Tab-separated table of C-alpha atoms and ligand atoms in Angstrom:
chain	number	residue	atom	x	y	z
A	1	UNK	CA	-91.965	24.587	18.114
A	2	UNK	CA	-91.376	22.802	14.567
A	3	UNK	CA	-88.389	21.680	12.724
A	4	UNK	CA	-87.982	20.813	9.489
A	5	UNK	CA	-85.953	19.536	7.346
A	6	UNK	CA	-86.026	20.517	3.203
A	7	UNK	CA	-84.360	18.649	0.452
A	8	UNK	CA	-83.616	20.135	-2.664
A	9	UNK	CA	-83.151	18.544	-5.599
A	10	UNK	CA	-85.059	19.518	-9.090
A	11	UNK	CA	-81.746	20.126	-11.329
A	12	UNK	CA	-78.295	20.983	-10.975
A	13	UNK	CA	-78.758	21.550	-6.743
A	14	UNK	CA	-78.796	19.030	-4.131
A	15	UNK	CA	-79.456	21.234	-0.880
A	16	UNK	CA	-80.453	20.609	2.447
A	17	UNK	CA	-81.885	23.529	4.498
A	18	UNK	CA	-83.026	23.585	8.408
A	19	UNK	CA	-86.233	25.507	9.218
A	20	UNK	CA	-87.612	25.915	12.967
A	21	UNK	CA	-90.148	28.136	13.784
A	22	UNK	CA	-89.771	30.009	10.235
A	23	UNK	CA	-86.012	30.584	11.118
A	24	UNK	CA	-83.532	29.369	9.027
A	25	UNK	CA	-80.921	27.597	10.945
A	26	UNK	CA	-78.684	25.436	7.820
A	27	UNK	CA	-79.229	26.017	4.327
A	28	UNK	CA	-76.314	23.846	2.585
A	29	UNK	CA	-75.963	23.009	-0.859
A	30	UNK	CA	-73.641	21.409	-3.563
A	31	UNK	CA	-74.185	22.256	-7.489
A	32	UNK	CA	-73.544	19.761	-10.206
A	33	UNK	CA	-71.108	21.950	-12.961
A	34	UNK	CA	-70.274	21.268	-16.339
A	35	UNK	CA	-67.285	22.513	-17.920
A	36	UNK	CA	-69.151	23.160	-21.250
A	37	UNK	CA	-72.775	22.040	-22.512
A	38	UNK	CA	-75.744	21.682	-20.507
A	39	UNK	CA	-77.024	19.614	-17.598
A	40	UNK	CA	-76.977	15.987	-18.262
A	41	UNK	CA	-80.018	15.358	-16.024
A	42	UNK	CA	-78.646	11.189	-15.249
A	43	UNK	CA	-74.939	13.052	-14.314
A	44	UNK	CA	-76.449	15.271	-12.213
A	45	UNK	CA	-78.687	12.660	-10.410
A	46	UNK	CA	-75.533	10.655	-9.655
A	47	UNK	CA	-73.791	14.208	-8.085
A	48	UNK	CA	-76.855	14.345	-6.234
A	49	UNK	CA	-76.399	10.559	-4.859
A	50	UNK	CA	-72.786	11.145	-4.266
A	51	UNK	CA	-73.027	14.007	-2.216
A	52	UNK	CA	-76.404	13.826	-0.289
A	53	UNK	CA	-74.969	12.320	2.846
A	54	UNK	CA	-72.547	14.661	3.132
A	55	UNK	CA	-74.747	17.726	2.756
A	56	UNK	CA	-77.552	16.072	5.267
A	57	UNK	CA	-74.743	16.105	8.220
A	58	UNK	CA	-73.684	19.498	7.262
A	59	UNK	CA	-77.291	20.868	7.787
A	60	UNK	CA	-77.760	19.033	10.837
A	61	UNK	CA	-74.026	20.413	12.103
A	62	UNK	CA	-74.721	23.772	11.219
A	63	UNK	CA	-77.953	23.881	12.300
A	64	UNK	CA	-76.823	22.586	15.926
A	65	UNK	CA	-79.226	20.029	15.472
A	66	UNK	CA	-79.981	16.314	16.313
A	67	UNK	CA	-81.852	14.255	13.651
A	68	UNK	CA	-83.999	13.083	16.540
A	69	UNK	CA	-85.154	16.894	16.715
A	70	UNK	CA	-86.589	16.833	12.999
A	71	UNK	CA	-90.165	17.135	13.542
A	72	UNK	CA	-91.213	16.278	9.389
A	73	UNK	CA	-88.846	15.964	6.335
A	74	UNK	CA	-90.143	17.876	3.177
A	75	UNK	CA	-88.760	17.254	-0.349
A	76	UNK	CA	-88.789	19.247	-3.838
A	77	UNK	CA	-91.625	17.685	-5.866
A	78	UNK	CA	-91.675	19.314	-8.981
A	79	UNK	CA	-91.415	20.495	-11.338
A	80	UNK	CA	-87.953	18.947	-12.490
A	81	UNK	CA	-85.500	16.529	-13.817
A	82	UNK	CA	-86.460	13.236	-13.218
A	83	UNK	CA	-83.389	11.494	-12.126
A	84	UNK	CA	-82.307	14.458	-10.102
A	85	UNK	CA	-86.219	14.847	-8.593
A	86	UNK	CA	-85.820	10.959	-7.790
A	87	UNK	CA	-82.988	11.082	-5.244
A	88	UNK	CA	-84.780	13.534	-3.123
A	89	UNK	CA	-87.800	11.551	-3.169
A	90	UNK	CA	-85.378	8.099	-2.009
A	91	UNK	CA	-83.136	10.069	0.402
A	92	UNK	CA	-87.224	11.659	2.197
A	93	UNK	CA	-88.352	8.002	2.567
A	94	UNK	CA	-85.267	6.708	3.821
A	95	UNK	CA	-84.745	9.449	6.145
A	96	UNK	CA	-88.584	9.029	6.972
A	97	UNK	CA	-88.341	5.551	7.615
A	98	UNK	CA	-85.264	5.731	10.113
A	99	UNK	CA	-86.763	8.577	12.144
A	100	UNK	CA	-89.946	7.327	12.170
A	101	UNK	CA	-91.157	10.902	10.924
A	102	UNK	CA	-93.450	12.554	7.974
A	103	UNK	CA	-93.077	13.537	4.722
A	104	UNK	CA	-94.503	16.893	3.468
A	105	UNK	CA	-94.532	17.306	-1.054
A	106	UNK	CA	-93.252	20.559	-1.483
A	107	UNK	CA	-93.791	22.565	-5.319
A	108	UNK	CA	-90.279	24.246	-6.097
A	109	UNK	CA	-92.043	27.291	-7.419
A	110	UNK	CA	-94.469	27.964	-4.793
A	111	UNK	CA	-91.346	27.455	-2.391
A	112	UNK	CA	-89.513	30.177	-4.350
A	113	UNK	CA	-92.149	32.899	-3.305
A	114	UNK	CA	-92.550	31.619	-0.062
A	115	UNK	CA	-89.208	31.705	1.013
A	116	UNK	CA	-89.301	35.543	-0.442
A	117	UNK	CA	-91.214	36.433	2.678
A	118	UNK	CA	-88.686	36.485	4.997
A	119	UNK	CA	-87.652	39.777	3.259
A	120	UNK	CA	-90.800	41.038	4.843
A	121	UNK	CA	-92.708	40.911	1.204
A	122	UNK	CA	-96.354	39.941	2.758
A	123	UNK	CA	-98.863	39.076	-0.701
A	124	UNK	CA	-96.240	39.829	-3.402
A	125	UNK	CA	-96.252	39.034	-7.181
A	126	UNK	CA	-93.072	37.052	-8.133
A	127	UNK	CA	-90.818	37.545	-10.973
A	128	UNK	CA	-89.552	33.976	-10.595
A	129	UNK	CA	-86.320	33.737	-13.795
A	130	UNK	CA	-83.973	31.073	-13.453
A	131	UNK	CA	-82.565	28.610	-15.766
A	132	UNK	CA	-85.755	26.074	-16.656
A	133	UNK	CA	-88.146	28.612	-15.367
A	134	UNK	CA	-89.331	31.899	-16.160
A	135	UNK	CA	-92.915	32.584	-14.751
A	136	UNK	CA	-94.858	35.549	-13.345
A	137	UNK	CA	-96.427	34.190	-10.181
A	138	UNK	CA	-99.064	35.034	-7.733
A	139	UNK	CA	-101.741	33.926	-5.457
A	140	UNK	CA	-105.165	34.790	-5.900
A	141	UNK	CA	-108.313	33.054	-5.253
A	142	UNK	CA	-107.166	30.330	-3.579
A	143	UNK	CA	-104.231	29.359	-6.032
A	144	UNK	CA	-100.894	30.150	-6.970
A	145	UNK	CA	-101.669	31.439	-10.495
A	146	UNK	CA	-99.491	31.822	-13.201
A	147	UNK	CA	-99.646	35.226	-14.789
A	148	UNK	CA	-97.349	34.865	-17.573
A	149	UNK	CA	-94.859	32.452	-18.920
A	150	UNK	CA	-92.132	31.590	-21.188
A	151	UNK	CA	-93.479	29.743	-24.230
A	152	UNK	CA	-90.435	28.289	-24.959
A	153	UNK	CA	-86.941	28.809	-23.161
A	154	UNK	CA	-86.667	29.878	-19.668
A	155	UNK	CA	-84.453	33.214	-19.856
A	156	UNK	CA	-81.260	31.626	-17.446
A	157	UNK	CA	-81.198	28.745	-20.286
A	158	UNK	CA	-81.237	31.362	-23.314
A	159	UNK	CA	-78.610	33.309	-21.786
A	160	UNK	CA	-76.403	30.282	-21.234
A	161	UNK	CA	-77.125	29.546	-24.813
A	162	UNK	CA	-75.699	32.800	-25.941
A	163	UNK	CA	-72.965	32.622	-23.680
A	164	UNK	CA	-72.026	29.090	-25.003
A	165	UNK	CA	-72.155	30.607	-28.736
A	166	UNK	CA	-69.569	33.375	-27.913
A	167	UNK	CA	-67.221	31.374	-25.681
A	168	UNK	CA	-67.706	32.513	-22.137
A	169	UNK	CA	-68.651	29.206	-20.785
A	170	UNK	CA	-71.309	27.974	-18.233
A	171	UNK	CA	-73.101	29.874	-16.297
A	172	UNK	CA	-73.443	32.455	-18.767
A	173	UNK	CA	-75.536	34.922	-16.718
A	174	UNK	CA	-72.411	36.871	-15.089
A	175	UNK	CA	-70.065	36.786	-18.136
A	176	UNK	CA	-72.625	38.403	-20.054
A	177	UNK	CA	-73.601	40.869	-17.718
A	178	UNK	CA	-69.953	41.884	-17.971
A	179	UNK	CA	-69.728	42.379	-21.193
A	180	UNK	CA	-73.393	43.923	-21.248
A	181	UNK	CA	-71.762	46.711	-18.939
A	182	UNK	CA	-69.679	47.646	-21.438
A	183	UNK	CA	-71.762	48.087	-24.457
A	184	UNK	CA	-73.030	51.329	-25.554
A	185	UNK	CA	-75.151	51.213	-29.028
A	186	UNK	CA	-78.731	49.725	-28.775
A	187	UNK	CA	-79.188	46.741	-31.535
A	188	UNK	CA	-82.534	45.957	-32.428
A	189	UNK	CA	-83.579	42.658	-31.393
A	190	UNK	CA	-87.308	41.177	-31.604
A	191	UNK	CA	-89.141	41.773	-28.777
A	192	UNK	CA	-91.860	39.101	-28.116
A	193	UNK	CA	-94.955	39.415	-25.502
A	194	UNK	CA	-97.459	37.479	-27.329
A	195	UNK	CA	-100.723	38.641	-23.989
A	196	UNK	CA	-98.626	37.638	-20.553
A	197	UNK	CA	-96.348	35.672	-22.210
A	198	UNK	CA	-93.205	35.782	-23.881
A	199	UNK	CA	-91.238	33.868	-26.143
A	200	UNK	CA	-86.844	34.068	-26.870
A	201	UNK	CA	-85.988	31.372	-29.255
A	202	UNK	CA	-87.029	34.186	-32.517
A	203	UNK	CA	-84.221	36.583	-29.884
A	204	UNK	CA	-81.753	34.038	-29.820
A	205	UNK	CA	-82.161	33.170	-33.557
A	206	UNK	CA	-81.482	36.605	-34.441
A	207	UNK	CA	-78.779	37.173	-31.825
A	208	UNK	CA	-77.404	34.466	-33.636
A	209	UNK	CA	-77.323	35.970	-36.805
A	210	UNK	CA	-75.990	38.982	-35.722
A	211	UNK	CA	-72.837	37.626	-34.085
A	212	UNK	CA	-71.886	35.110	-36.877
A	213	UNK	CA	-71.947	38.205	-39.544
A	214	UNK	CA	-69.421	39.675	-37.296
A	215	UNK	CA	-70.939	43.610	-37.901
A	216	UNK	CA	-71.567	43.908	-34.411
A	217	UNK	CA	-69.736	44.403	-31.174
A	218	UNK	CA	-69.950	41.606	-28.785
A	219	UNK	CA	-71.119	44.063	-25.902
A	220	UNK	CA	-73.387	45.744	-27.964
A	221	UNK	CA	-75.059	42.676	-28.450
A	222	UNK	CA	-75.224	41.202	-25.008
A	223	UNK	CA	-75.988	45.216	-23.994
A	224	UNK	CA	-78.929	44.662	-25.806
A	225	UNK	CA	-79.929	41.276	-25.278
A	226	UNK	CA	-80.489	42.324	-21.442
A	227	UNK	CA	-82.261	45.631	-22.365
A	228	UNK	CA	-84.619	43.587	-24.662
A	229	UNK	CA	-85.526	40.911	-22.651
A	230	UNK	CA	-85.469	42.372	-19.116
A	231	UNK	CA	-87.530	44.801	-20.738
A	232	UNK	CA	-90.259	41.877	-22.102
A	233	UNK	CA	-90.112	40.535	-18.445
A	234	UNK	CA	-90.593	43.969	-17.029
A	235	UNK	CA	-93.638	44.446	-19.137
A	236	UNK	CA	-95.184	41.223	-18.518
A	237	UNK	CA	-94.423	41.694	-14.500
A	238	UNK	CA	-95.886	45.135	-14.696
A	239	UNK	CA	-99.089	44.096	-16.081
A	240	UNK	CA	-99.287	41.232	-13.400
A	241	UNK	CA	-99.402	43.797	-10.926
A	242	UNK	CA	-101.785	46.115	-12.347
A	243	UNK	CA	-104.379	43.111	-12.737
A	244	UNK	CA	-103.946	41.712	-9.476
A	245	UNK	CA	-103.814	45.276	-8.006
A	246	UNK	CA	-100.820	43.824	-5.500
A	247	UNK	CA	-98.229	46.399	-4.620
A	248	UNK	CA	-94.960	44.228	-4.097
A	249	UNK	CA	-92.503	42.307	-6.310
A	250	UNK	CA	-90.664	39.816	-5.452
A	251	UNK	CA	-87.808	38.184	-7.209
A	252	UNK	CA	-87.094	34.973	-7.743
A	253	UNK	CA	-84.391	32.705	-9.401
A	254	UNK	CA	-80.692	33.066	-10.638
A	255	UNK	CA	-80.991	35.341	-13.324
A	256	UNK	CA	-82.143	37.769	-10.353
A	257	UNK	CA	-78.689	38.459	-9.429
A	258	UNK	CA	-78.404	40.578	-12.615
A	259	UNK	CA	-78.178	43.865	-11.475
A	260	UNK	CA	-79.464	45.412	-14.318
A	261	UNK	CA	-82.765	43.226	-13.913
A	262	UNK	CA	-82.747	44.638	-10.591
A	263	UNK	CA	-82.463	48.365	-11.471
A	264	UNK	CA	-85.026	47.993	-14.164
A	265	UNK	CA	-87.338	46.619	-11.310
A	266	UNK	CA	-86.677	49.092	-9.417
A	267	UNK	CA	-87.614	51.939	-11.433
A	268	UNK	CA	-90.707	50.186	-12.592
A	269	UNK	CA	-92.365	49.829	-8.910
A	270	UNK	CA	-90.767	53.273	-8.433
A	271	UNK	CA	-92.958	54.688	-11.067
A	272	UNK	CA	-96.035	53.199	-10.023
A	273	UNK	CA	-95.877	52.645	-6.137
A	274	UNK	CA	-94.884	49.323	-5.431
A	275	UNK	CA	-92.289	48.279	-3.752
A	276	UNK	CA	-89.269	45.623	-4.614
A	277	UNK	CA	-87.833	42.597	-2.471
A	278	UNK	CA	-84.712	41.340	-3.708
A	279	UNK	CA	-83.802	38.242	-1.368
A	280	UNK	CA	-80.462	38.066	-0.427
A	281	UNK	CA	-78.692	35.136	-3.118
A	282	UNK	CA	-78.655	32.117	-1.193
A	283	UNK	CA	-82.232	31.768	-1.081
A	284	UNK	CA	-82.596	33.092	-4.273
A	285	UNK	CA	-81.229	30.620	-5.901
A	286	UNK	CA	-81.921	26.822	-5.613
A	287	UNK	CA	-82.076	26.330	-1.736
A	288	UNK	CA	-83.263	23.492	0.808
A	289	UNK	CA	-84.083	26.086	3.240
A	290	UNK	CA	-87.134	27.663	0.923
A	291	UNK	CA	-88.345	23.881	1.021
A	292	UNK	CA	-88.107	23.634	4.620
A	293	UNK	CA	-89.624	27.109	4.630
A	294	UNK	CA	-92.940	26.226	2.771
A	295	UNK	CA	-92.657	22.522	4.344
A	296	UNK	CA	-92.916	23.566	7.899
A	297	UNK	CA	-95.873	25.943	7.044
A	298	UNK	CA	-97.556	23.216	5.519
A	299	UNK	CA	-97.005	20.615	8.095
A	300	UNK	CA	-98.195	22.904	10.169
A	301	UNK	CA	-101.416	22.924	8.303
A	302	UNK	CA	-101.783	19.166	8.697
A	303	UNK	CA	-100.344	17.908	5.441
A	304	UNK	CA	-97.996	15.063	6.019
A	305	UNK	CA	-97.417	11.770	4.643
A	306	UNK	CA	-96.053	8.844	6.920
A	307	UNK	CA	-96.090	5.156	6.586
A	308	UNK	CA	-97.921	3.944	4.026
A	309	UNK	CA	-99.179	6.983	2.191
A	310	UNK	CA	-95.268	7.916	2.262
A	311	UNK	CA	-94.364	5.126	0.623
A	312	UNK	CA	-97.018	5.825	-2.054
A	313	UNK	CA	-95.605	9.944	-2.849
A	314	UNK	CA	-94.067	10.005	-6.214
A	315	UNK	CA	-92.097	12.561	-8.154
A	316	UNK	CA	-93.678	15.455	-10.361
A	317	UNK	CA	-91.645	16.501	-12.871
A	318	UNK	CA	-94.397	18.335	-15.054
A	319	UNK	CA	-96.128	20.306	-11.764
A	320	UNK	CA	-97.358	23.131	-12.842
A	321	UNK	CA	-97.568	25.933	-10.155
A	322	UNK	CA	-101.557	26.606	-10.535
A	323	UNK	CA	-102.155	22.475	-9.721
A	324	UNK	CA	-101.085	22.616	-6.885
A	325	UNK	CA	-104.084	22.359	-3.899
A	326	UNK	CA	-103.168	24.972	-1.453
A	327	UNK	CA	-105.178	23.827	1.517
A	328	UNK	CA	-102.773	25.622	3.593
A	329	UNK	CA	-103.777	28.994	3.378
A	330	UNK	CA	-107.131	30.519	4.275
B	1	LIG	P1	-84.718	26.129	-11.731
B	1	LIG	O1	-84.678	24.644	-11.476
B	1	LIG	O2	-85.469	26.864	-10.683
B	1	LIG	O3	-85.095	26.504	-13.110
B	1	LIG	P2	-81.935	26.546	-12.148
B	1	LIG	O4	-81.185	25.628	-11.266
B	1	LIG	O5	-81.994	26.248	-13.582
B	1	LIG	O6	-83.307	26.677	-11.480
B	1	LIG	P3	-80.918	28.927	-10.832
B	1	LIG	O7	-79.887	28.224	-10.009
B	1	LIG	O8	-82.028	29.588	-10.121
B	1	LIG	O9	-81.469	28.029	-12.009
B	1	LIG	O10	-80.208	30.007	-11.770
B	1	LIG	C1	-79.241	29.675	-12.717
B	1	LIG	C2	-79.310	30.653	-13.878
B	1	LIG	O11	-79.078	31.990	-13.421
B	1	LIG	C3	-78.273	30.378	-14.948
B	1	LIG	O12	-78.926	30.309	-16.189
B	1	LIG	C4	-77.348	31.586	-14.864
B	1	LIG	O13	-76.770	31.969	-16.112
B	1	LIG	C5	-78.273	32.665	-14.351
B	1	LIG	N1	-77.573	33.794	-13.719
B	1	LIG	C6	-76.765	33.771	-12.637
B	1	LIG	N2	-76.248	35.006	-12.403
B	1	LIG	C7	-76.758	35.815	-13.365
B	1	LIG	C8	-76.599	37.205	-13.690
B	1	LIG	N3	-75.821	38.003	-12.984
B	1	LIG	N4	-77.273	37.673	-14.768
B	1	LIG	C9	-78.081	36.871	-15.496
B	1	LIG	N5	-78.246	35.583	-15.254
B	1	LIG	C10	-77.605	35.042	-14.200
B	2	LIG	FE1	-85.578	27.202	-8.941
C-alpha cells in the first residue's frame, strides 16, 4: 500500500491531489484568474505561494489522511512557468524535509496521459490541447513520443486570443463555443498541417482581418474557427493513430471540454474503429491528482529522490515530453 502526494504547479494551477494504491482520494486545486490579459507568470507564482498551505490541508482533510501516512511527495517538473514551477519545487523539499520522505520529478505531459487511464484507456494516443500545449502524444519504443505539435501557439492560448479581440474575456474557450453554436455559414480560414504539425498564428491573423472589416458575423467566425482547427487537430490525431496502429484516444487538456472537439473525435474513431476516452474534467484539466497518479507508479518503480539528491532536483521549464527517461515501464 502507497500514498502519494502530487503537487501541481506549471501555470495558472496550484493543486494538490492524494493517490493510494492508484485511487484518487483528494484532488484540490486553486486557479490564478485574470480579469483581462494573460498570465503574468511572477503573479501567478505569488497565488501559488499564497494559497499552497491552504490547499495541502485540504488534500490531506479530504483525503482522510495524516501527513505521517504520505509514503513519497511528487511535484510537476516541467514543462512550465518558471516562477510558478519554482514553488512546487520549494513547497516538495520542505514538505520532504519535515516528513523525512522522497521526492519523485514528475513531467506534466506524461502525467496528463497517465492519469487518462483510469478511464480504462490501456496504450492510448493522446490528444493533449490546453492553453501552452497542444501535442499529439504516445508511447512507443520505450518513450513518450511526440507525434505532432503546435509550431507556434498552443490552441487554448489562440482561442483566448480571439476571445480577448472580440470582448468575451478570459477563458475564452466556453464563450466562444457559445457563440460557435450559433453560427451557420462556413468562412474560409487557412488551414495549416505542415507533416504532424500544425501551425495558428497565419488562422488568427486572418481571423483578425476578418472581424475588424466587420463583413462577417461574429458566430460565423468563431463557427468556423472551431471547424477549422478541430479539424487540423483531428487530422494530425488521426494520422498518429494510423502510424502507431493504436486503437484508443485519449483526451487531454482544457480545450477538451469543447464539445464540438469531442463530437468530431468521436466520429473520427467511429469511422475507423477506435475508441474515445474523454476523462471526466477535473482531471482533465490541470490536476495534483494526475501527478500523484504517475508519481506513485514511479515510486513504485524505484525512482525517488531524498536527502541529498533532493536537495539537488531542479525545475524544467523547457521538458520536452520525448526527454524524459521512462525507466518505469517495461
Ligand atoms: P497547460 O499548462 O497544460 O498548458 P493550461 O493551464 O494552460 O495548461 P488548461 O487548464 O488545461 O490549460 O486549459 C485552459 C484552456 O482551455 C484555456 O485556454 C481555455 O480557453 C480552454 N477551454 C476551456 N473550456 C473550453 C471549451 N469549452 N472550448 C474550448 N476551449 C476551452
Ligand atoms: Fe496541462
Amino acid at each position: 500500500m502507497t500514498i502519494v502526494l502530487g503537487i501541481e504547479s506549471t501555470a495558472h494551477t496550484f493543486g494538490v491531489g492524494v493517490v493510494k494504491d492508484g485511487k484518487i482520494l483528494a484532488n484540490i486545486k486553486k486557479t490564478y484568474t485574470t480579469e483581462s490579459g494573460g498570465i503574468i507568470p511572477s503573479e501567478a507564482g505569488k497565488h501559488h505561494n499564497e494559497n499552497k498551505e491552504k490547499i495541502y490541508s485540504d488534500a490531506l482533510n479530504v483525503a482522510n489522511i495524516d501527513d505521517k501516512d504520505i509514503d513519497a511527495i511528487a511535484f510537476s517538473q516541467g514543462p512550465g512557468l518558471s516562477p510558478c514551477l519554482l514553488v512546487g519545487l520549494r513547497f516538495a523539499k520542505q514538505l520532504s524535509e519535515k516528513l523525512k520522505k522522497p521526492i519523485v520529478p514528475v513531467n506534466h505531459c506524461i502525467a496528463h496521459l497517465e492519469i487518462g487511464k483510469t478511464t480504462n484507456a490501456k496504450d492510448p494516443v493522446m490528444l493533449y490541447t490546453s492553453g501552452a500545449n497542444t501535442q499529439i502524444i504516445a508511447y512507443s519504443s520505450g518513450k513518450y513520443r511526440i507525434f505532432g505539435e503546435t509550431l507556434d501557439l498552443g490552441v487554448g492560448n489562440f482561442i483566448d486570443t480571439f476571445a480577448r479581440l472580440i470582448g468575451v474575456g478570459f477563458p475564452g474557450g466556453p464563450a466562444i463555443q457559445k457563440l460557435a453554436e450559433q453560427g451557420k455559414n462556413y468562412i474560409e480560414l487557412p488551414y495549416v498541417v505542415k507533416g504532424m504539425d500544425i501551425s495558428l498564428s497565419g488562422i488568427l491573423t486572418n481571423l483578425k482581418q476578418k472581424y475588424e472589416s466587420k463583413k462577417y458575423k461574429i458566430e460565423d467566425l468563431c463557427y468556423s474557427l472551431q471547424e477549422t482547427v478541430f479539424a487540423m487537430l483531428i487530422e494530425t490525431a488521426e494520422r498518429a493513430l494510423a502510424h502507431t496502429g493504436k486503437k484508443e484516444l485519449l483526451l487531454g487538456g482544457g480545450v477538451a471540454c469543447n464539445s464540438r472537439l469531442q463530437e468530431m473525435c468521436k466520429i473520427m474513431c467511429g469511422e475507423r474503429g477506435a475508441k474515445l476516452f474523454v476523462p471526466s474534467r477535473d482531471v482533465l484539466v490541470d490536476n495534483g491528482a494526475m501527478i500523484a497518479y504517475l508519481g506513485e507508479i514511479m515510486f513504485n518503480s524505484g525512482i525517488k529522490f531524498f536527502g541529498k539528491k533532493a536537495d539537488e532536483l531542479d525545475i524544467k521549464p523547457r521538458q520536452r515530453t520525448d526527454e524524459v527517461e521512462v525507466s518505469w515501464k517495461n
